[in-house]
Short mmCIF file of C-alpha atoms and ligand atoms in Angstrom, two decimals:
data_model
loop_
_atom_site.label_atom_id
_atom_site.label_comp_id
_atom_site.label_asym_id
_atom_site.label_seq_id
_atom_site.Cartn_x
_atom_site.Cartn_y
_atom_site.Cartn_z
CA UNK C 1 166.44 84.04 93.35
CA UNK C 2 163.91 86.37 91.89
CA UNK C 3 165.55 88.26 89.43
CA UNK C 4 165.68 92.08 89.37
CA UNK C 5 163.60 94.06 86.34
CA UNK C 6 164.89 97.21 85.21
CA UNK C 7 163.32 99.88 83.62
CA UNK C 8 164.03 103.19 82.06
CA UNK C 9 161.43 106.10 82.75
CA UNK C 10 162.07 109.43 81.34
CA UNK C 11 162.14 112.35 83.95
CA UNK C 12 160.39 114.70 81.84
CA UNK C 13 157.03 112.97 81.04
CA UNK C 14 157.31 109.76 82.85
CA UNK C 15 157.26 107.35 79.91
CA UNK C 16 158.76 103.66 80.50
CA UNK C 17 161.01 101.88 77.95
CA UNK C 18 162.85 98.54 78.02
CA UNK C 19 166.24 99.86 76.90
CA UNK C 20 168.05 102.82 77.60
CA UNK C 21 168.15 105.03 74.33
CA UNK C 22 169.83 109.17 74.98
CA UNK C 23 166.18 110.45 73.73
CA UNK C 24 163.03 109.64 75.11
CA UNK C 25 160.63 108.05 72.75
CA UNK C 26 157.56 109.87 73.93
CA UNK C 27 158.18 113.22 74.70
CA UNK C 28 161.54 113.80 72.28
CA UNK C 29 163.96 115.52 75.30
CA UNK C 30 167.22 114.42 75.53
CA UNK C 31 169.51 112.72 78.42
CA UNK C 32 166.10 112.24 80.33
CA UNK C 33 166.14 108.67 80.87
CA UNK C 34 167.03 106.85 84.18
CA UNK C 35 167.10 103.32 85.47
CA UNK C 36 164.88 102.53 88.22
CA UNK C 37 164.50 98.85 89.62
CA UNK C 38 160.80 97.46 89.44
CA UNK C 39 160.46 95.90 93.11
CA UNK C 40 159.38 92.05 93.29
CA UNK C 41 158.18 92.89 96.78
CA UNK C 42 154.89 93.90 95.44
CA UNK C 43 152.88 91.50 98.12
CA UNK C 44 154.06 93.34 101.31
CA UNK C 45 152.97 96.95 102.03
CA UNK C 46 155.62 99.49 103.18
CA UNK C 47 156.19 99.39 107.03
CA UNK C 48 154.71 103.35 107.27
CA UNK C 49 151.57 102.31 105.77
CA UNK C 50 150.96 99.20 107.63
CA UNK C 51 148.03 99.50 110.54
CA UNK C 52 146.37 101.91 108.62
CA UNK C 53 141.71 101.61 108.43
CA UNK C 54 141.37 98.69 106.06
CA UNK C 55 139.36 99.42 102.93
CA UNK C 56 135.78 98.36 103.46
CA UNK C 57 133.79 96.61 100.49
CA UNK C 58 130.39 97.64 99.34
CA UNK C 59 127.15 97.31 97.28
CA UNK C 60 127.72 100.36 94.43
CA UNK C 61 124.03 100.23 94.55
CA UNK C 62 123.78 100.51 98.16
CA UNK C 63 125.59 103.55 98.50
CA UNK C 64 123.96 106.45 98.93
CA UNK C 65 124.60 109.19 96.23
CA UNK C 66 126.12 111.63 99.28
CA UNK C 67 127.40 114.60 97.65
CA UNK C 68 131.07 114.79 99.20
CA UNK C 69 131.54 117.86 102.26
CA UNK C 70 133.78 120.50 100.12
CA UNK C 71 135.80 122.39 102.41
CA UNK C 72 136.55 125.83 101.49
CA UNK C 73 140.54 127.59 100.71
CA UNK C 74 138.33 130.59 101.74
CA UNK C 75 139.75 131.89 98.08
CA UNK C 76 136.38 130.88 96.27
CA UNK C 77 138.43 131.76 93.14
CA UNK C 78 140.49 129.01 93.59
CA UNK C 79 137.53 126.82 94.95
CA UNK C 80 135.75 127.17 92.02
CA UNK C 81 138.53 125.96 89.90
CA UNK C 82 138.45 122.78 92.10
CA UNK C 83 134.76 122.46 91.45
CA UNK C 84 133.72 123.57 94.74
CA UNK C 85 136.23 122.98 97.64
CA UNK C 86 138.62 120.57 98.72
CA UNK C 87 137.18 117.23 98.80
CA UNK C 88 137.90 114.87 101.60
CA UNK C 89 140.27 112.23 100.82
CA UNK C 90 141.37 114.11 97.78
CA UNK C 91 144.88 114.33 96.62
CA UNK C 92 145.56 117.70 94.53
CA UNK C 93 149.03 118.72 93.06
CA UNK C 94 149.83 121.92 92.52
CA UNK C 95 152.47 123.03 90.08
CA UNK C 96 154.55 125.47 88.86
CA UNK C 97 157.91 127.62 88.42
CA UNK C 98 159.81 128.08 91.28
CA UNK C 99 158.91 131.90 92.83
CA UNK C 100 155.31 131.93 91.45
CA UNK C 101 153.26 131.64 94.65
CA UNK C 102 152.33 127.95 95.08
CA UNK C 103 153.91 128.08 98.55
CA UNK C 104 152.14 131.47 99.25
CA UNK C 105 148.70 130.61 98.07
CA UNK C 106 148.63 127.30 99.93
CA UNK C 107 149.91 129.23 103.15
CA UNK C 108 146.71 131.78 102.44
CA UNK C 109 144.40 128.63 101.58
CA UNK C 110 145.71 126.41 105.01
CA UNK C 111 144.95 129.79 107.16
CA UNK C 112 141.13 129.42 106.36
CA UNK C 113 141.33 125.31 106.72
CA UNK C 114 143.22 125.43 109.67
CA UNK C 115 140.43 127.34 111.35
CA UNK C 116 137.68 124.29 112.00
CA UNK C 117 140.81 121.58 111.15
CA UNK C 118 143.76 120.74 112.25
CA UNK C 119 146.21 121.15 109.47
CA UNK C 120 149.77 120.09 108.97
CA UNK C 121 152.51 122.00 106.56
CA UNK C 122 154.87 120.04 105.97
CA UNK C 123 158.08 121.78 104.41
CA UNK C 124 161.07 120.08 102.43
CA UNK C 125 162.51 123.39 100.92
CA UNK C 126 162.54 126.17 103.71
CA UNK C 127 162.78 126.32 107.37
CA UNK C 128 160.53 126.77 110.13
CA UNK C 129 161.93 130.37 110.19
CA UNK C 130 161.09 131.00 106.99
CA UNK C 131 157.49 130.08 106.76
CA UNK C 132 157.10 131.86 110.04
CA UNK C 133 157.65 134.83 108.18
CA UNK C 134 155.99 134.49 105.33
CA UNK C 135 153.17 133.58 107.53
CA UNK C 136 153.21 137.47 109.53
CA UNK C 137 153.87 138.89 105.89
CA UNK C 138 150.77 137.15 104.77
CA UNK C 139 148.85 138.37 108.29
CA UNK C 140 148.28 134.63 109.26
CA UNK C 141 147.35 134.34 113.13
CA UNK C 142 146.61 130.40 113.18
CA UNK C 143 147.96 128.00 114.51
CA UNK C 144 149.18 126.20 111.71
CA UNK C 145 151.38 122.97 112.62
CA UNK C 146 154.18 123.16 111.09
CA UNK C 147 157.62 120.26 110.48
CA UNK C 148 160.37 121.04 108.10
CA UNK C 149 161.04 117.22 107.27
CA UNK C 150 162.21 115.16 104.44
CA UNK C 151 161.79 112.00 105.33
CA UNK C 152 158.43 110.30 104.30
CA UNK C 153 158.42 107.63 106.94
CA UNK C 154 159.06 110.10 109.77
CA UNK C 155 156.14 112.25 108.18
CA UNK C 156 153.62 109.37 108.08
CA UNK C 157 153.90 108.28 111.56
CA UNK C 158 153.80 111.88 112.91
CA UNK C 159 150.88 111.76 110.75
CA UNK C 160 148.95 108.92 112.20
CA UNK C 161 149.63 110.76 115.49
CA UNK C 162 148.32 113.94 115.30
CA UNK C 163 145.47 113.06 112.92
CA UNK C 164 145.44 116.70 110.40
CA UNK C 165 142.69 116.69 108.09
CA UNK C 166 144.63 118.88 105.71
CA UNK C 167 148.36 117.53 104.84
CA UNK C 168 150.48 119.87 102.79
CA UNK C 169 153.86 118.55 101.26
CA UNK C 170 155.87 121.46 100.12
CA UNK C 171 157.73 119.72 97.69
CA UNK C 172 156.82 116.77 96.44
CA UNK C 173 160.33 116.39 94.75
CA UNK C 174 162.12 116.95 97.95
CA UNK C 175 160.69 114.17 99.78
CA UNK C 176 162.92 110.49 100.54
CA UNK C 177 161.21 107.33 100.98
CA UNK C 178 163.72 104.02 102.19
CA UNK C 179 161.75 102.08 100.00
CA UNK C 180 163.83 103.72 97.28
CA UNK C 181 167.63 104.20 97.11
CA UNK C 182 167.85 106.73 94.77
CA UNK C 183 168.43 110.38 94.65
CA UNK C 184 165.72 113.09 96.11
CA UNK C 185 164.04 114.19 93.04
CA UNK C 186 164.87 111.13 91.06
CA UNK C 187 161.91 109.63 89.31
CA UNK C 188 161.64 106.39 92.00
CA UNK C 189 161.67 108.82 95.01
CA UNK C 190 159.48 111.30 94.03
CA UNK C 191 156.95 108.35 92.86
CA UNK C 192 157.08 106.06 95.55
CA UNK C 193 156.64 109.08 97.90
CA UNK C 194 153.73 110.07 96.25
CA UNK C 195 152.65 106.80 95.91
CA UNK C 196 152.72 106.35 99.36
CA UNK C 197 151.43 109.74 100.43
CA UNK C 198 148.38 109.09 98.36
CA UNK C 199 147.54 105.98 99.41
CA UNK C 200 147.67 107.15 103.26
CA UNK C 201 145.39 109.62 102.06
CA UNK C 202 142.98 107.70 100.50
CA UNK C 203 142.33 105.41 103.75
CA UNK C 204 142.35 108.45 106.36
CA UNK C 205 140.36 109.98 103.93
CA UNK C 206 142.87 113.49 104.61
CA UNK C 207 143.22 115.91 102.24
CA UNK C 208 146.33 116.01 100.72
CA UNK C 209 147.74 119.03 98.80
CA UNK C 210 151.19 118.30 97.10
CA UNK C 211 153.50 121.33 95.39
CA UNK C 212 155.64 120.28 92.58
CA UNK C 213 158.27 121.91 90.78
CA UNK C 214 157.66 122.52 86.95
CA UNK C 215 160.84 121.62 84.77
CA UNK C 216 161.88 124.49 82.11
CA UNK C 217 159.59 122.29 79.62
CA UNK C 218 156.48 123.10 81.85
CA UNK C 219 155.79 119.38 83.21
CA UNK C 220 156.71 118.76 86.49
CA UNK C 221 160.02 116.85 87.23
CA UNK C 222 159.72 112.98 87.70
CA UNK C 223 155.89 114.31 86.52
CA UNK C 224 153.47 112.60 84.90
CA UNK C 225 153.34 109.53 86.99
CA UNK C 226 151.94 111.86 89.41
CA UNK C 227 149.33 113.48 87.30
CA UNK C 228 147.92 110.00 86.94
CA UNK C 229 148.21 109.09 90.81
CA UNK C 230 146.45 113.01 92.26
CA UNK C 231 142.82 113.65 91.60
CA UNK C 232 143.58 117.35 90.64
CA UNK C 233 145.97 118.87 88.71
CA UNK C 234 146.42 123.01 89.04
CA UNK C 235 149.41 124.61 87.10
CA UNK C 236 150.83 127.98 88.23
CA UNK C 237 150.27 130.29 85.00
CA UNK C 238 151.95 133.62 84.17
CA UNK C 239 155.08 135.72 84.14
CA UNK C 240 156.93 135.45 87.65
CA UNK C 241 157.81 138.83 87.63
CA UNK C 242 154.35 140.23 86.26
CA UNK C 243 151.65 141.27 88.75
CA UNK C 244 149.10 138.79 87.29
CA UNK C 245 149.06 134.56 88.16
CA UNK C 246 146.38 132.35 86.24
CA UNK C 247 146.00 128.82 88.46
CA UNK C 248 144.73 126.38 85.60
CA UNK C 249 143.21 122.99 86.45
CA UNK C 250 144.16 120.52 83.84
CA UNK C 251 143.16 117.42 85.67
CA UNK C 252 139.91 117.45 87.88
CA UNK C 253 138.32 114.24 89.55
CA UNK C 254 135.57 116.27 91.20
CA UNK C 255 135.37 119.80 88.53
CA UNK C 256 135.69 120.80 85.47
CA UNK C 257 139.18 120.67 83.97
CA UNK C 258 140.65 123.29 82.27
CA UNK C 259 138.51 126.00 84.93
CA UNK C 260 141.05 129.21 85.91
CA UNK C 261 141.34 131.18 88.32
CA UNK C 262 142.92 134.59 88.61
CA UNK C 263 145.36 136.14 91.13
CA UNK C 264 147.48 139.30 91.82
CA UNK C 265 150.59 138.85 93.63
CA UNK C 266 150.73 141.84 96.10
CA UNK C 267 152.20 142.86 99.63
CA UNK C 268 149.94 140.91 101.20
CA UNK C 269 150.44 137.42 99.37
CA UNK C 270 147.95 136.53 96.19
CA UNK C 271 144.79 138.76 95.76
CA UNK C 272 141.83 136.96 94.21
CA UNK C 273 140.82 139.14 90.68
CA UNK C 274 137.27 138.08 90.20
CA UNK C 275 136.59 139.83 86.60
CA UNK C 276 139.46 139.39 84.96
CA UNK C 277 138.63 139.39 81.64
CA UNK C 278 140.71 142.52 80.15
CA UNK C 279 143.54 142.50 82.53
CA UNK C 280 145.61 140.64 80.20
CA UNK C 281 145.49 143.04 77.41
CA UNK C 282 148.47 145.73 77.30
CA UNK C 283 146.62 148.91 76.04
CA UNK C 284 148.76 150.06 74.16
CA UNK C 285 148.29 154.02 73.07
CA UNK C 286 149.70 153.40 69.72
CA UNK C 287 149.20 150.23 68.19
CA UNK C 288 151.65 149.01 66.49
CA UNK C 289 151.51 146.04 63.78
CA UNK C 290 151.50 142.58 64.30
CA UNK C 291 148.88 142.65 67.74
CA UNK C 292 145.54 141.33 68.04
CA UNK C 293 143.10 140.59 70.47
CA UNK C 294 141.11 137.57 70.90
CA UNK C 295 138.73 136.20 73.16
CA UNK C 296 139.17 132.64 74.47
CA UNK C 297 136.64 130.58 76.41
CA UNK C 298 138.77 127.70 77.71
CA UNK C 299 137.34 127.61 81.10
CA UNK C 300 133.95 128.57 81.90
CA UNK C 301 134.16 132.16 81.20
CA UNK C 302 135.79 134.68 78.41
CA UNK C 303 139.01 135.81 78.96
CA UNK C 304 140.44 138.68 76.10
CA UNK C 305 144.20 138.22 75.65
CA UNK C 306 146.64 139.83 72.90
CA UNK C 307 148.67 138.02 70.56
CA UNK C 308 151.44 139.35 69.29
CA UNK C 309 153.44 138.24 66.31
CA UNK C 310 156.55 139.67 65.22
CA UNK C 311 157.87 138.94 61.26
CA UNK C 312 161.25 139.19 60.12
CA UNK C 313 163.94 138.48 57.52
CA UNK C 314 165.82 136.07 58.49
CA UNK C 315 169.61 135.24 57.90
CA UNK C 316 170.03 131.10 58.17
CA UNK C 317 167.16 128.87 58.85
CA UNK C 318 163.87 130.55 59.49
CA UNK C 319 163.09 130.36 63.15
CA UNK C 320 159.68 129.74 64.58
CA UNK C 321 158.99 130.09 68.23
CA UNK C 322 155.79 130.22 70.06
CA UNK C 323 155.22 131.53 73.54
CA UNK C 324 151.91 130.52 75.22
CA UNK C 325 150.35 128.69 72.08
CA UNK C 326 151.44 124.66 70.58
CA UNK C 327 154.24 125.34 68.26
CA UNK C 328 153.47 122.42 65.92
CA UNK C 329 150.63 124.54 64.97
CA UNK C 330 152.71 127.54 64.08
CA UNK C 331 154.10 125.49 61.37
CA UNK C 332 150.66 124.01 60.47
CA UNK C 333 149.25 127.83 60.29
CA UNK C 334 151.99 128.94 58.02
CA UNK C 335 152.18 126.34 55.49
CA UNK C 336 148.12 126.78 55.33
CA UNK C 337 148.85 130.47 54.90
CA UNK C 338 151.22 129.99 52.00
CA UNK C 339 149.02 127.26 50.26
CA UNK C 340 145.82 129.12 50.55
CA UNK C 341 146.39 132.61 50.87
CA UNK C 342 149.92 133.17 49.20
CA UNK C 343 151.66 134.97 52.06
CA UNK C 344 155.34 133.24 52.30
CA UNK C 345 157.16 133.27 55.50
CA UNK C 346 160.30 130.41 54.24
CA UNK C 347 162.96 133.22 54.31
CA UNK C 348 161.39 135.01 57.52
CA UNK C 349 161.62 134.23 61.36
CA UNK C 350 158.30 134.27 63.11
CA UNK C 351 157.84 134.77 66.87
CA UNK C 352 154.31 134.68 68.71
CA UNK C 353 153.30 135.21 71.94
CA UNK C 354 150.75 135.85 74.09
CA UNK C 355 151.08 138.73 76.56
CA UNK C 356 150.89 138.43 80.13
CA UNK C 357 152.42 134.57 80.24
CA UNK C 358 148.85 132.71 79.39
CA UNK C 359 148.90 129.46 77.80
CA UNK C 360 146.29 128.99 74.84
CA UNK C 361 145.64 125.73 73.81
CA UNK C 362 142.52 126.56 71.72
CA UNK C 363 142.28 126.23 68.29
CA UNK C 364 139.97 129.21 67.79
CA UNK C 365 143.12 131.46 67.80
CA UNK C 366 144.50 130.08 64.67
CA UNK C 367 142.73 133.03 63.07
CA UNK C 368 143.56 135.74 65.33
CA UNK C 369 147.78 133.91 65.33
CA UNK C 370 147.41 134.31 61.66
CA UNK C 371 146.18 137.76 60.79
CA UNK C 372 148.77 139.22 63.27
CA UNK C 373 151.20 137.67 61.39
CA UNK C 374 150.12 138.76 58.39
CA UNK C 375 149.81 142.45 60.09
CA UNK C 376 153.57 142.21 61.28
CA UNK C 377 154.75 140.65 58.13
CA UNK C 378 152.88 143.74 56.12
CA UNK C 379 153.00 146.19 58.62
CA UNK C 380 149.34 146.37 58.19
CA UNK C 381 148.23 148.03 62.13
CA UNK C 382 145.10 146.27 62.76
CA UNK C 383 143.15 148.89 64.68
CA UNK C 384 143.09 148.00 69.05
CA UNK C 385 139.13 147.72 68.71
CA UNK C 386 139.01 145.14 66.73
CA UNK C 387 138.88 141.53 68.07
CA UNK C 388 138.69 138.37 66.04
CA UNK C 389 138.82 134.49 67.29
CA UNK C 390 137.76 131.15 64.98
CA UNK C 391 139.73 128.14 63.79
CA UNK C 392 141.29 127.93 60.31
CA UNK C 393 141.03 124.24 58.59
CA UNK C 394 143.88 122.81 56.43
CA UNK C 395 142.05 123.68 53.27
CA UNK C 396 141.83 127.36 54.76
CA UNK C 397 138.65 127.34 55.74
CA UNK C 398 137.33 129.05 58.92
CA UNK C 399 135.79 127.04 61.53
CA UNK C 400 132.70 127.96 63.60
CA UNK C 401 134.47 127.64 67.50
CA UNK C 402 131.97 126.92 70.47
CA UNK C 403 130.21 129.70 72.84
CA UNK C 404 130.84 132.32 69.91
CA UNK C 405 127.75 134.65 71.14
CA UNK C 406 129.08 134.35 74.82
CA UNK C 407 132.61 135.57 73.31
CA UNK C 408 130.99 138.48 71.40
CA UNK C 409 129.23 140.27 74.23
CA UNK C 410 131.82 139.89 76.16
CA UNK C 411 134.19 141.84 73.52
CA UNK C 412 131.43 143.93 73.26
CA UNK C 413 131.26 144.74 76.98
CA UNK C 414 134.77 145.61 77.03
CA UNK C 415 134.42 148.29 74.48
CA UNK C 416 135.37 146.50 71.26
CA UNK C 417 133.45 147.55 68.10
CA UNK C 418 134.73 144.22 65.17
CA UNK C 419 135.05 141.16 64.96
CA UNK C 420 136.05 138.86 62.38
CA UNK C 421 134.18 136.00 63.25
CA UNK C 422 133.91 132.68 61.14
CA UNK C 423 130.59 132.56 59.17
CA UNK C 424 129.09 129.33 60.83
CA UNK C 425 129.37 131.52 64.10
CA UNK C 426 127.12 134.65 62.72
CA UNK C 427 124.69 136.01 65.43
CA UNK C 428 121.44 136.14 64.05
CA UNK C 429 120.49 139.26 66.32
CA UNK C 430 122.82 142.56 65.38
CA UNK C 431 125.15 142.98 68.73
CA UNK C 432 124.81 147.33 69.59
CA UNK C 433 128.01 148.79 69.17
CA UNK C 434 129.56 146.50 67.46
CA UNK C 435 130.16 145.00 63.67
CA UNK C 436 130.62 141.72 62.95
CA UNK C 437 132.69 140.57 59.31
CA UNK C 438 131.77 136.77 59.07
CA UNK C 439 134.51 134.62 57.13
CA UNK C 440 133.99 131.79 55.63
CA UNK C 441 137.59 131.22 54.15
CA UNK C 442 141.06 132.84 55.55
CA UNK C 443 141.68 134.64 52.37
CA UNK C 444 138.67 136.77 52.86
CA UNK C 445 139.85 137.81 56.55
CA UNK C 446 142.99 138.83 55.11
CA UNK C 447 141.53 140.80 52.50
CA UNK C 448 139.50 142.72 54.80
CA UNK C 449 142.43 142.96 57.01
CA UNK C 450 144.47 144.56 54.54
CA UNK C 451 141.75 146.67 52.55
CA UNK C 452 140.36 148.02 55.91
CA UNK C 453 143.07 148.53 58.07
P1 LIG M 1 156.53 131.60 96.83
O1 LIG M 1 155.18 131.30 97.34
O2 LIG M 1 157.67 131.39 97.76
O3 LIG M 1 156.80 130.83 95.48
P2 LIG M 1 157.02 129.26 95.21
O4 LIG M 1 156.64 128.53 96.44
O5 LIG M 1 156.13 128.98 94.03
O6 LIG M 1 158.44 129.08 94.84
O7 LIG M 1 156.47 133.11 96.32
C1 LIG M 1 157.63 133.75 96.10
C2 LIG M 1 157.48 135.12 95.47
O8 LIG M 1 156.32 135.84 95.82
C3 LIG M 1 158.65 135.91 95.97
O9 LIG M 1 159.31 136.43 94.82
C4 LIG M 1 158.08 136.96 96.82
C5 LIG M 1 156.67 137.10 96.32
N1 LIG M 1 155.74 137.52 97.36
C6 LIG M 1 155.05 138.71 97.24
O10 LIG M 1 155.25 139.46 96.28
N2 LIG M 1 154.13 139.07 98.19
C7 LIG M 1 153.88 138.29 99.28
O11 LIG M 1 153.05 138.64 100.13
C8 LIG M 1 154.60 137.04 99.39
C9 LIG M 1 154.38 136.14 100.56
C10 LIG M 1 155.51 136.71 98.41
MG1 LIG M 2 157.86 127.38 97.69
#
């Protein structure tokens, strides 16, 4: 007899080890590992998938370069951020904290599909009842099929039946397959279901939009296996109980990664907000120390958001925490503020964060996450016109950062009059309205920060 391999795969980010251990290698949590069996019935196909269009080979060279039919959410917001439309055959999960909107956007998004498509919601979490509702709430008058069903097998055959062109599996983690035995949720379930899912998918060529629940670290539980398996990735962004949602796509087979979109969450479900680059900010009257603004340029277009950095004595260990922005860096930023501009933070607690619930992963705010802490930690009120953006090297140098013209008419635009920019990044044409302080090291930043503010 064959015998049985086991394996341990961490919940959290969906890395395998041979042994058990209480911490997972790869992504540090704790108590995340779990045991799943590796099947030896790898030959044979799972009974729901058998009799499905066999996969046809062909000449790469022989097929024609057909650009692939996009259908539209009717949110072009959100179709933009998947590079143009839904493409057929594609498998796109969609992520976030639970009460952020993913069930209400893909509601709004299945309306418009539904109307040349037949389209199928398929609902682990709430009743029939309950989407009905949400459905009048939203002003939906389709006929949207709907099944409140768990069990994969049952969904594939109903499936194969009715043909939708649009499958929607609200949630992924809720889903049971018989090929596993494990727990809904569990890492084997939620894997072999998607597994599966994807795979009838890919040879119907349906669309196939799966919502996943994010875990309080941010990935989504029993997770990464499923980032690899989907063709897009979009994370729910934002404050749940702010007005404002940012849909991020951090995986994109057919689009640009990392492309946003913008929503307001209103009476009538999510409203698209198509300029919404100074929405983020908090306009303060007074401005108070320790805020600045910056303009990042992750996606394809400027967005201004406020950092905010708040500097205090501490009594024990020094805490750092960072909200919105890689916390590794926080400790990278203050060492290199010590070392090259001689502003200690060892006895002091230092919180960032970036207002309105964004995530920046860019490392052309080190600058602007560094001179707010040196406003808070001097109470030093940097004045609310001012803008500044650029990355700061371990030797404290500053860092030209890409589409620096784009970013400065854009602060411009939105009535900002300096910027302290790094000195590789220097326009060579004077921008109206507006002065410009190149930097070529952080100490010289800082000085103007505290000389003119
Ligand atoms: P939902 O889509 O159920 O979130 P998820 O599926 O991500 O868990 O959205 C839930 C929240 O959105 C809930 O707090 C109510 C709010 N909401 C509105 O504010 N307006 C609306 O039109 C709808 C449908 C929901
Ligand atoms: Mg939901």
């Amino acid at each position: 007899m064959a015998k049985t391999k086991v394996e341990f795969v961490c919940r959290e980010c969906g890395a395998s080890h041979h042994q058990w251990a209480g911490q997972c290698l790869d992504c540090k949590e704790w108590n995340t590992l779990e045991e799943i069996v590796i099947s030896q019935a790898t030959s044979s196909k799972p009974e729901s998938l058998k009799d499905l269009p066999a996969s046809k080979v062909q000449n790469l060279t022989e097929i024609k370069a057909q650009n692939k039919d996009r259908l539209s959410t009717g949110l072009s917001e959100l179709d933009r951020t998947l590079g143009g439309g839904l493409v057929d055959g594609s498998v796109v999960l969609i992520g976030g904290d639970p009460g952020i909107g993913k069930s209400t956007l893909i509601l709004q998004a299945l309306a418009k599909l539904n109307s040349d498509n037949t389209t199928l919601y398929v609902s682990g979490e709430e009743s029939a009842e309950q989407v009905s509702e949400r459905a009048i709430r939203l002003g939906i008058k389709e006929d949207i099929l709907f099944i409140g069903e768990t069990h994969l097998e049952k969904i594939i055959k109903l499936s194969k039946d009715i043909k939708p062109k649009v499958i929607v599996i609200d949630s992924i983690q809720t889903m049971v397959t018989d090929l596993s035995a494990s727990a809904p949720g569990s890492v084997t379930q939620v894997r072999d279901c998607a597994a599966q899912l994807t795979q009838y998918a890919k040879q119907t060529n349906t669309i196939l939009l799966m919502i996943g629940h994010v875990t309080k670290g941010g990935a989504l539980a029993g997770p990464r296996i499923l980032e690899h398996m989907v063709d897009a990735v979009l994370y729910f962004e934002g404050d749940a109980g702010g007005r404002y949602r940012i849909i991020r796509a951090v995986k994109n087979r057919f689009g640009a990664v990392n492309e946003i979109s913008v929503f307001a969450m209103g009476e009538k479900g999510l409203q698209q907000v198509s300029n919404p680059s100074s929405i983020f900010l908090s306009n303060q009257e007074n401005p108070s120390s320790g805020s600045m603004v910056m303009v990042t340029r992750e996606a394809t277009r400027p967005l201004l958001v406020e950092i905010q950095a708040l500097v205090d004595q501490s009594n024990g260990t020094p805490k750092r925490v960072s909200v919105g922005l890689d916390q590794n860096r926080l400790a990278l930023q203050l060492a290199i503020l010590h070392k090259h501009s001689g502003i200690a933070t060892f006895d002091q607690d230092v919180f960032i964060n970036v207002v309105g619930g964004i995530k920046v992963s860019e490392t052309a705010s080190d600058l602007v996450v560094m001179l707010s802490i040196v406003s808070s930690l001097r109470d030093k009120v940097i004045p609310s016109k001012w803008i500044a953006f650029g990355e700061v090297g371990l030797t404290g140098e500053v860092r030209p950062v890409y589409n620096a013209q784009e970013r400065l008419s854009e602060a411009q635009k939105q009535g900002f009059e300096l910027a302290i920019i790094p000195k590789g990044n220097e326009p060579k044409k004077s921008i109206k309205g507006m002065q410009v302080i190149p930097v070529g090291y952080l100490y010289q930043a800082i000085q103007y920060l505290l000389e003119n503010s």
